[in-house]
PDB file of C-alpha atoms and ligand atoms in Angstrom:
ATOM      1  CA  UNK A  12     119.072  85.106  67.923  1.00  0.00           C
ATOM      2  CA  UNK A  13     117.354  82.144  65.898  1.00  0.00           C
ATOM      3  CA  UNK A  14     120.113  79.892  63.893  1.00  0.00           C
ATOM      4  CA  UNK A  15     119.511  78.801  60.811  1.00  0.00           C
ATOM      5  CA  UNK A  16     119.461  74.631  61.308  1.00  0.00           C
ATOM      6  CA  UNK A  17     121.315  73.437  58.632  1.00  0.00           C
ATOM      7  CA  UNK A  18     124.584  75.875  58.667  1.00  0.00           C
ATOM      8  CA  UNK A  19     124.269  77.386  62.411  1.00  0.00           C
ATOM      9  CA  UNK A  20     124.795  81.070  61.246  1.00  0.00           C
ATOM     10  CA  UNK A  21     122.669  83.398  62.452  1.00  0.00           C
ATOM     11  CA  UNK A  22     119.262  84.512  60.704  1.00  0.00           C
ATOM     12  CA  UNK A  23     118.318  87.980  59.908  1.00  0.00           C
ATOM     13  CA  UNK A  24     115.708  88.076  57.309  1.00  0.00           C
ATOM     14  CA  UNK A  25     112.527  87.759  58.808  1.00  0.00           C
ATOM     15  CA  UNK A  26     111.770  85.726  55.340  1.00  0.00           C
ATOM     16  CA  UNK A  27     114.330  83.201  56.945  1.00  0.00           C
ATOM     17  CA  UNK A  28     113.454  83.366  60.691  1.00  0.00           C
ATOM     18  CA  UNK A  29     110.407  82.315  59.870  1.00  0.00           C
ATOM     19  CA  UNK A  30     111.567  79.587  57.539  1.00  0.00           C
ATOM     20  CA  UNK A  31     114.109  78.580  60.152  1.00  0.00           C
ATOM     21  CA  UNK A  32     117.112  78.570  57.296  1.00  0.00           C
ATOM     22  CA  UNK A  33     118.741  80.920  55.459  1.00  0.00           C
ATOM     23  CA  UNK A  34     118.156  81.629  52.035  1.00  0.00           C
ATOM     24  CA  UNK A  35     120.864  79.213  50.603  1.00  0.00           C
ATOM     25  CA  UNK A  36     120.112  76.702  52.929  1.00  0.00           C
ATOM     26  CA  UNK A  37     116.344  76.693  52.389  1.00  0.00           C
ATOM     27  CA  UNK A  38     117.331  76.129  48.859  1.00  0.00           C
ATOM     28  CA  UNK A  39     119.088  72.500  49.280  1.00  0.00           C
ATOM     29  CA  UNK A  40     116.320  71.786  51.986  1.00  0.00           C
ATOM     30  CA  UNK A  41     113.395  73.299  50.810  1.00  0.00           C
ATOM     31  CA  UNK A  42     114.544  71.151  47.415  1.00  0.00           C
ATOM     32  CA  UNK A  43     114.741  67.534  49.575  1.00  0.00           C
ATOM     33  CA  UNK A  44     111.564  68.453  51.158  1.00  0.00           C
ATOM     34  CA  UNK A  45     109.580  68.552  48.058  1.00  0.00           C
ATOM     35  CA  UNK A  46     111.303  65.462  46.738  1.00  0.00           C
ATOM     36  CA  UNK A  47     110.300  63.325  49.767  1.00  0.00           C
ATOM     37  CA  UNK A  48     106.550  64.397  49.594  1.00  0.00           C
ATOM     38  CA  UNK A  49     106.757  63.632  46.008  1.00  0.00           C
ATOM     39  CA  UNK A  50     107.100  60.045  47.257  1.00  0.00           C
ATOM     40  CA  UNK A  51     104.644  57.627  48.532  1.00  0.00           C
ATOM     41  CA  UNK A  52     106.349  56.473  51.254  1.00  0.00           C
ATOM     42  CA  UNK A  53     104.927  58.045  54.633  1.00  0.00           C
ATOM     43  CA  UNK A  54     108.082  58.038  56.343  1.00  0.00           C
ATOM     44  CA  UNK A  55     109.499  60.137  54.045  1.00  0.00           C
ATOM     45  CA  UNK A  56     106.570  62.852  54.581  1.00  0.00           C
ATOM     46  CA  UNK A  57     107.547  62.696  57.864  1.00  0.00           C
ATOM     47  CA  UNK A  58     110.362  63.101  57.650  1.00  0.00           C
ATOM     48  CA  UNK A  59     109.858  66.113  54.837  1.00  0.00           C
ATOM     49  CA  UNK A  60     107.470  67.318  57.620  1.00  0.00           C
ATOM     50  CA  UNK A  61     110.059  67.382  60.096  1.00  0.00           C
ATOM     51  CA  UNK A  62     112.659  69.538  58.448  1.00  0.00           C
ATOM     52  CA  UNK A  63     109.630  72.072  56.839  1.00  0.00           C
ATOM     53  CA  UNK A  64     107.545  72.599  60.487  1.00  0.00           C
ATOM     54  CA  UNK A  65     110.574  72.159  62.281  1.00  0.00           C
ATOM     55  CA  UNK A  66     110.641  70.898  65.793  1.00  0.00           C
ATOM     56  CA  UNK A  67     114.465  69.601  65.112  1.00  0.00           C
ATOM     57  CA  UNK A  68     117.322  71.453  67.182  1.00  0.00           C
ATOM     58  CA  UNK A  69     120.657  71.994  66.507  1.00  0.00           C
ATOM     59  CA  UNK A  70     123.103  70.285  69.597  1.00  0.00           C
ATOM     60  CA  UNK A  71     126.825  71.500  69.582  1.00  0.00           C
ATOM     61  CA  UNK A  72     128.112  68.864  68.164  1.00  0.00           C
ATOM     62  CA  UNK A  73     128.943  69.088  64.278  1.00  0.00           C
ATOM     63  CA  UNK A  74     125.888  66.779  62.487  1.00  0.00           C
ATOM     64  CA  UNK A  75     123.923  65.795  65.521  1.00  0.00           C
ATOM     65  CA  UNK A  76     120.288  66.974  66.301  1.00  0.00           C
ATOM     66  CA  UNK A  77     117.446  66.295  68.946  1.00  0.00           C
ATOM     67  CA  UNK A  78     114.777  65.251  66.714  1.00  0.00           C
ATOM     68  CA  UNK A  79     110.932  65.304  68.282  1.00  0.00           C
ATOM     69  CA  UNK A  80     109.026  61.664  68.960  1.00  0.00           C
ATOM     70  CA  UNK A  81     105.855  61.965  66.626  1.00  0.00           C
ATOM     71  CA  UNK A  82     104.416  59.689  69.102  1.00  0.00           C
ATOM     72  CA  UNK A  83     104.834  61.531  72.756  1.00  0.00           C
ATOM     73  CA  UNK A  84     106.094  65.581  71.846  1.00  0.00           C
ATOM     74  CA  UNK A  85     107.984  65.402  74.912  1.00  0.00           C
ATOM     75  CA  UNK A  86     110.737  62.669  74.042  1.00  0.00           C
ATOM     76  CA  UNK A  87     113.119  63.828  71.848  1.00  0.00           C
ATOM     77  CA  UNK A  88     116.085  61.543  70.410  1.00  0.00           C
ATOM     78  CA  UNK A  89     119.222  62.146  69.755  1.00  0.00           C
ATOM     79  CA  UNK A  90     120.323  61.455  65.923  1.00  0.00           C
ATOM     80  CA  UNK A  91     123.010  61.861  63.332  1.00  0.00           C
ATOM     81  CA  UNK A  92     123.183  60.409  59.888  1.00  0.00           C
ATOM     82  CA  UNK A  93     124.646  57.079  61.271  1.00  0.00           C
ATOM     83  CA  UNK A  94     122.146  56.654  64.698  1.00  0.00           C
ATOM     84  CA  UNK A  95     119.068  57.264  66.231  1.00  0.00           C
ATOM     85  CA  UNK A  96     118.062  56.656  69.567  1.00  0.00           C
ATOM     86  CA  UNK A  97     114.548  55.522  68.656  1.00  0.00           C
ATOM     87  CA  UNK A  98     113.088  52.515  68.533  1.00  0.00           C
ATOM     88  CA  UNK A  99     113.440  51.628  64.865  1.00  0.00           C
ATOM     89  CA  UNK A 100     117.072  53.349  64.772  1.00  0.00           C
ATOM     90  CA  UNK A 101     117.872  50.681  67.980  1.00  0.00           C
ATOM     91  CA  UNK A 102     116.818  47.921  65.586  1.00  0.00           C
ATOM     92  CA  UNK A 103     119.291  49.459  63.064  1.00  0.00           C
ATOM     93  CA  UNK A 104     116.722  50.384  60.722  1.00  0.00           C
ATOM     94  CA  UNK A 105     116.953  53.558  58.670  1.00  0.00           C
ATOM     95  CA  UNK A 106     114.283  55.849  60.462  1.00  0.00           C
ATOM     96  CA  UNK A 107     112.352  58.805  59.109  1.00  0.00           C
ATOM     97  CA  UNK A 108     114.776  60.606  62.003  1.00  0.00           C
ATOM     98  CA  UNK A 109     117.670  59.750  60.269  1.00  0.00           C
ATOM     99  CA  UNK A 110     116.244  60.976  56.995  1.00  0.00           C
ATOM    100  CA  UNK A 111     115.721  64.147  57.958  1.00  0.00           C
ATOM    101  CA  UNK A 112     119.049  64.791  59.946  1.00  0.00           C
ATOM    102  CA  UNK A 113     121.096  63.561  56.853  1.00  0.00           C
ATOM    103  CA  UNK A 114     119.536  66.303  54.350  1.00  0.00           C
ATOM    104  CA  UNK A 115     120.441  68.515  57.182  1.00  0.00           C
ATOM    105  CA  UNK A 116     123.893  67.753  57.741  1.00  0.00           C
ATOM    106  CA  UNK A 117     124.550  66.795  53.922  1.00  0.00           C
ATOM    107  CA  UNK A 118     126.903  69.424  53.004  1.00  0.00           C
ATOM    108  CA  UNK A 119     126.776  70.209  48.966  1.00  0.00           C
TER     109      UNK A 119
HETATM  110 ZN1   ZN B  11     122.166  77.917  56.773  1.00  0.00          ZN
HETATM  111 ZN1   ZN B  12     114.787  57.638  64.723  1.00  0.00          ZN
END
């Protein structure tokens, strides 16, 4: 059954399957989304690209994803709000990873 990404439950609307979130969800995301590409700053359209196309999977633990390289589709990296295994996130900088996986785990 697909998950929704932010909140884990399971998605039965075929509305939100395809969205990948349910309808509440969609709402908080769908609402960061549009704020980032209202920006000029690319990372933040990739990073509202990542959470609106997807590509970002849910792990079992509580706030931590596998977030796709933009680079090579085959490296993924693990990330929570605080970390990310890529190469900016191992020079402590705030990535377009992290970005994306905060709006996700942000709980309102
Ligand atoms: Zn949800
Ligand atoms: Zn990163």
């Amino acid at each position: 059954m697909t998950t929704c990404l932010r909140c884990g439950r399971g998605l039965r609307a075929p509305s939100s399957v395809a969205r990948g979130y349910g309808s509440s969800c969609w709402k908080v995301v769908g609402r960061a989304a549009c704020s980032l590409l209202e920006s000029s700053n690319k990372a933040a359209h990739k990073a509202a690209a990542l959470l609106l196309d997807g590509g970002v999977r849910r792990t079992r633990m509580a706030g931590v994803y596998l977030v796709p390289s933009s680079s090579d589709s085959n490296v993924v990296y693990l990330c929570d709000r605080y970390a990310c295994a890529c190469r900016a996130g191992g020079c402590g900088r705030l990535c377009y990873h992290r970005v994306a996986v905060t709006i996700l785990s942000k709980r309102s």
